XYZ file of C-alpha atoms in Angstrom:
342
model
C 107.708 73.866 95.393
C 104.805 71.385 95.816
C 103.231 71.822 99.259
C 100.171 70.518 101.061
C 98.486 73.819 101.969
C 98.571 77.571 101.550
C 100.030 77.901 105.045
C 102.913 75.744 103.882
C 103.151 77.652 100.597
C 103.816 80.931 102.401
C 106.141 79.143 104.830
C 108.132 77.845 101.859
C 108.296 81.344 100.376
C 109.536 82.687 103.698
C 112.268 80.066 103.813
C 113.266 80.663 100.209
C 113.316 84.441 100.607
C 115.265 84.214 103.856
C 117.849 82.135 101.993
C 118.199 84.917 99.427
C 115.923 83.724 96.614
C 113.280 85.741 94.790
C 110.013 84.192 96.020
C 106.462 84.359 94.686
C 103.192 82.483 95.111
C 99.495 82.846 94.287
C 96.262 82.197 96.142
C 92.731 83.422 96.774
C 89.883 83.376 99.278
C 90.227 80.691 101.974
C 93.767 80.049 100.809
C 94.799 83.579 101.741
C 93.116 83.173 105.115
C 94.979 79.907 105.724
C 98.170 81.850 104.980
C 97.165 84.639 107.353
C 99.478 83.678 110.223
C 102.469 83.566 107.907
C 101.695 86.905 106.235
C 102.706 88.688 109.432
C 105.907 86.663 109.627
C 106.873 87.506 106.044
C 106.474 91.235 106.648
C 107.989 91.132 110.130
C 111.107 89.432 108.765
C 111.249 92.083 105.996
C 111.130 89.533 103.188
C 110.122 90.956 99.760
C 107.851 88.084 98.747
C 105.306 88.776 95.999
C 101.807 87.287 96.070
C 99.157 87.217 93.346
C 95.670 87.118 94.851
C 92.519 86.434 92.853
C 89.904 88.235 94.943
C 87.172 85.807 95.959
C 84.525 85.744 98.680
C 85.041 83.916 101.973
C 83.020 81.010 103.328
C 80.586 80.358 104.862
C 78.436 79.935 102.868
C 80.717 78.422 100.229
C 81.269 80.911 97.430
C 83.918 80.936 94.708
C 83.022 84.273 93.086
C 84.436 87.759 93.427
C 84.569 90.123 96.318
C 87.423 91.769 98.210
C 86.946 90.354 101.689
C 89.991 88.076 101.444
C 92.630 90.733 100.766
C 90.857 93.436 102.781
C 91.140 91.106 105.781
C 94.918 91.107 105.189
C 95.393 94.851 104.812
C 96.977 95.232 108.263
C 99.512 92.408 107.900
C 102.304 94.703 106.723
C 102.003 93.858 103.027
C 101.911 96.455 100.260
C 98.615 96.054 98.389
C 97.896 96.785 94.729
C 94.521 96.334 93.007
C 94.245 95.923 89.237
C 91.258 96.950 87.153
C 91.929 94.451 84.364
C 94.356 91.761 83.267
C 96.856 94.191 81.771
C 97.102 95.944 85.114
C 97.448 92.589 86.859
C 100.496 91.730 84.749
C 102.078 95.165 85.027
C 101.526 95.462 88.773
C 103.047 92.035 89.353
C 106.243 93.118 87.601
C 106.368 96.364 89.537
C 105.589 94.598 92.827
C 108.903 92.748 92.733
C 110.927 95.879 92.176
C 109.079 97.891 94.817
C 109.204 95.126 97.427
C 112.908 94.442 96.835
C 113.992 98.081 97.018
C 116.416 98.456 99.986
C 114.312 101.363 101.264
C 111.275 99.081 101.511
C 111.998 95.339 101.897
C 108.378 94.427 102.504
C 106.182 91.814 100.823
C 103.622 92.925 98.245
C 100.408 91.472 96.886
C 98.713 92.247 93.598
C 94.962 91.674 93.709
C 92.696 91.096 90.721
C 88.977 90.339 90.654
C 88.262 86.624 90.349
C 86.175 85.384 87.420
C 85.467 88.936 86.211
C 89.148 89.170 85.231
C 90.798 85.829 85.995
C 88.363 83.809 83.870
C 87.986 86.353 81.071
C 89.918 86.589 77.819
C 91.212 90.037 76.902
C 94.215 91.375 74.983
C 97.328 91.829 77.111
C 100.626 93.352 76.006
C 103.294 90.975 77.312
C 106.775 92.537 77.353
C 109.750 90.577 76.082
C 112.097 88.775 78.444
C 114.820 91.271 77.570
C 112.570 94.204 78.497
C 111.591 92.590 81.783
C 115.212 91.785 82.646
C 116.200 95.399 82.039
C 113.359 96.653 84.243
C 113.724 93.987 86.931
C 117.350 92.894 87.407
C 118.241 89.801 89.463
C 117.476 90.036 93.171
C 120.617 90.596 95.248
C 119.694 90.594 98.941
C 122.046 92.227 101.406
C 119.931 92.073 104.572
C 119.448 88.279 104.610
C 121.523 85.393 103.334
C 122.218 81.739 103.979
C 125.958 81.588 104.672
C 127.565 79.219 107.225
C 130.607 81.485 107.366
C 128.496 84.489 108.353
C 125.553 83.112 110.343
C 122.649 85.373 111.272
C 119.499 84.989 113.324
C 116.224 85.479 111.447
C 112.894 85.900 113.171
C 114.373 86.421 116.660
C 112.473 86.625 119.926
C 111.133 90.184 120.221
C 111.143 91.156 123.869
C 109.120 94.195 125.044
C 112.251 96.366 125.040
C 112.674 95.910 121.266
C 109.398 94.710 119.728
C 107.846 98.153 119.342
C 110.925 99.460 117.538
C 110.729 96.553 115.099
C 107.123 97.389 114.313
C 108.038 101.072 113.942
C 110.719 100.096 111.434
C 108.065 98.248 109.425
C 105.858 101.331 109.496
C 108.716 103.514 108.245
C 109.389 101.023 105.465
C 105.740 101.187 104.428
C 105.946 104.988 104.375
C 109.162 104.745 102.331
C 107.221 102.648 99.843
C 105.145 105.713 98.935
C 108.099 107.354 97.185
C 109.427 104.107 95.762
C 106.036 103.282 94.227
C 106.004 106.654 92.453
C 109.551 106.125 91.168
C 108.826 102.637 89.860
C 105.545 103.732 88.263
C 107.389 106.533 86.447
C 110.163 104.228 85.243
C 107.615 101.675 84.066
C 105.864 104.349 82.006
C 109.155 105.425 80.408
C 109.976 101.856 79.424
C 106.578 100.430 78.500
C 104.370 103.441 77.801
C 101.651 102.579 80.322
C 100.996 105.132 83.047
C 100.187 104.141 86.627
C 99.485 106.173 89.728
C 98.347 105.390 93.242
C 94.990 106.997 92.512
C 93.370 107.631 89.134
C 90.797 110.457 88.968
C 88.065 110.575 86.348
C 86.036 113.759 85.849
C 86.486 114.942 89.435
C 87.323 118.583 88.681
C 83.740 119.832 89.014
C 82.130 116.723 90.489
C 79.554 117.119 93.239
C 79.526 113.358 93.847
C 82.749 111.328 93.724
C 82.679 107.528 93.713
C 85.704 105.685 95.145
C 86.378 102.365 93.425
C 88.668 99.370 93.740
C 89.221 96.732 91.070
C 87.189 95.845 88.000
C 84.116 97.900 88.929
C 86.165 100.949 87.935
C 85.520 100.239 84.251
C 81.775 99.950 84.779
C 81.816 103.141 86.826
C 83.602 105.125 84.102
C 80.960 104.106 81.579
C 78.251 105.018 84.062
C 79.788 108.439 84.689
C 79.854 109.126 80.946
C 76.120 108.384 80.876
C 75.443 110.608 83.902
C 77.449 113.482 82.422
C 75.313 113.389 79.283
C 72.308 113.796 81.584
C 73.908 116.832 83.209
C 74.860 115.201 86.504
C 78.257 116.107 87.920
C 79.590 112.702 88.923
C 83.277 111.757 89.155
C 85.379 108.811 90.233
C 88.696 108.026 91.874
C 90.131 104.558 91.363
C 92.484 103.282 94.051
C 95.368 101.242 92.660
C 97.310 101.267 95.938
C 95.493 100.499 99.186
C 98.559 100.018 101.383
C 100.290 102.322 101.966
C 97.040 104.284 101.897
C 97.402 107.209 99.447
C 96.348 110.041 101.782
C 98.297 112.830 100.082
C 97.162 111.979 96.576
C 93.521 111.396 97.438
C 92.590 114.427 99.551
C 93.076 117.093 96.820
C 90.871 115.086 94.459
C 87.858 114.798 96.744
C 87.908 117.781 99.107
C 85.743 119.972 96.859
C 83.037 117.355 96.303
C 79.789 117.550 98.232
C 79.513 113.786 98.754
C 82.118 111.035 98.494
C 80.791 107.487 98.221
C 82.930 104.382 98.665
C 81.925 101.307 96.667
C 82.732 98.413 98.975
C 83.029 94.786 97.889
C 83.738 93.993 101.527
C 82.032 94.375 104.888
C 83.352 94.828 108.399
C 80.288 93.334 110.035
C 78.758 95.677 112.572
C 80.660 98.651 111.155
C 80.732 99.048 107.375
C 83.212 99.294 104.535
C 86.968 99.159 104.982
C 87.699 101.876 102.442
C 85.228 104.142 104.237
C 87.161 103.657 107.478
C 90.450 104.579 105.817
C 88.893 107.573 104.109
C 87.160 108.833 107.248
C 90.508 108.815 109.016
C 91.990 110.682 106.063
C 89.378 113.437 106.088
C 88.723 113.954 109.792
C 91.426 116.601 110.256
C 90.644 118.494 107.050
C 88.942 121.864 107.524
C 87.008 121.434 104.301
C 85.627 117.964 103.793
C 82.720 116.380 101.943
C 80.021 114.159 103.352
C 81.175 110.552 103.310
C 79.099 107.391 102.963
C 79.803 103.726 102.217
C 77.835 101.361 100.004
C 78.059 97.579 100.359
C 77.463 95.805 97.055
C 78.756 93.136 94.704
C 79.461 90.605 97.457
C 79.938 86.972 96.503
C 80.228 87.735 92.809
C 76.960 89.621 92.375
C 77.159 91.893 89.348
C 77.395 95.630 89.920
C 75.095 97.225 87.354
C 74.182 100.697 86.150
C 70.964 100.346 88.162
C 73.025 99.809 91.316
C 75.145 102.862 90.577
C 72.035 104.934 89.858
C 70.673 103.933 93.266
C 73.936 105.063 94.853
C 73.717 108.442 93.120
C 70.114 108.882 94.311
C 71.210 108.298 97.910
C 74.043 110.804 97.488
C 71.613 113.366 96.080
C 69.443 112.915 99.171
C 72.481 113.679 101.328
C 73.129 116.835 99.313
C 69.527 117.906 99.986
C 70.154 117.578 103.705
C 68.629 114.168 104.403
C 70.459 111.849 106.764
C 70.523 108.076 106.785
C 72.107 105.174 108.568
C 75.312 103.833 107.081
C 76.481 101.613 105.560
C 73.913 101.487 102.777
C 73.384 98.021 101.311
C 72.645 97.959 97.581
C 70.611 95.213 95.931
C 69.788 93.212 99.055
C 66.751 90.925 98.662
C 65.311 91.636 102.072
C 62.573 89.046 101.680
C 65.310 86.393 101.850
C 66.819 87.757 105.073
C 65.603 86.300 108.370
């Protein structure tokens, strides 16, 4: 549907989904922010819309390169959030997003996020399944909770008075919790059909790791290569890649990191005046655990700046200082040219 803005694009998807159609759109950066009002409406109306978001920085200043501020700013809108490491994951997660969102136990919108330019403007081999395979995995959408039928009219998006509004929000929360099981089921079925394994979190060399790095998106590949290098030097570094950010994978993540001495979140976002968003989620995850590692957040790679081995080495050095008992103010900014800051 041709529209004049991203706000209208999401509005059109809401109308189409409310009429019983399978709806999908794509955006990034300022476009996602222009949609922001309608994201809440899509989730509040329990419409399983799917969105592809190319993660790009937000203005001002004007920037068209990669960071995660756009989708991180939408993490509390009631949308399921997936993050792909590469273009194969972007394709696969899009297919799975439809099935997860449309499951009667969920009925929530879902967005698949992929790093702009690093992935979206890069050629790489991708295994594209046949139409027959996709149709078998993702049958036609048959809504039962909404429909456009003059003979059976229904009210959509009603006025939520104080006596009922909280219950509606609670129902959304339960649906998001239901998504945890549905995501696992769909991931398992996808692996059976296509041979590619997915999980909410993907550990790498965490069994004996003293330092565990938490990653999101394309930096995961760089981090794996870096860990291989560190292991050859005798340093016990591991990594956990988050594929699902909402619902936050508490149960899967805690066993992987609780024995580490330091857990470091690599943040391509910043909550100004506080720190990284993943850090906040993780701190809430760990606070009630009897045994928990030190936790610190690193802000880096904003606005498309490359994340290099040198950056990761600096992160490890800071973590080693924490292990030795030193304390420092968080968040830690990596690669900032302080002579340019006034």
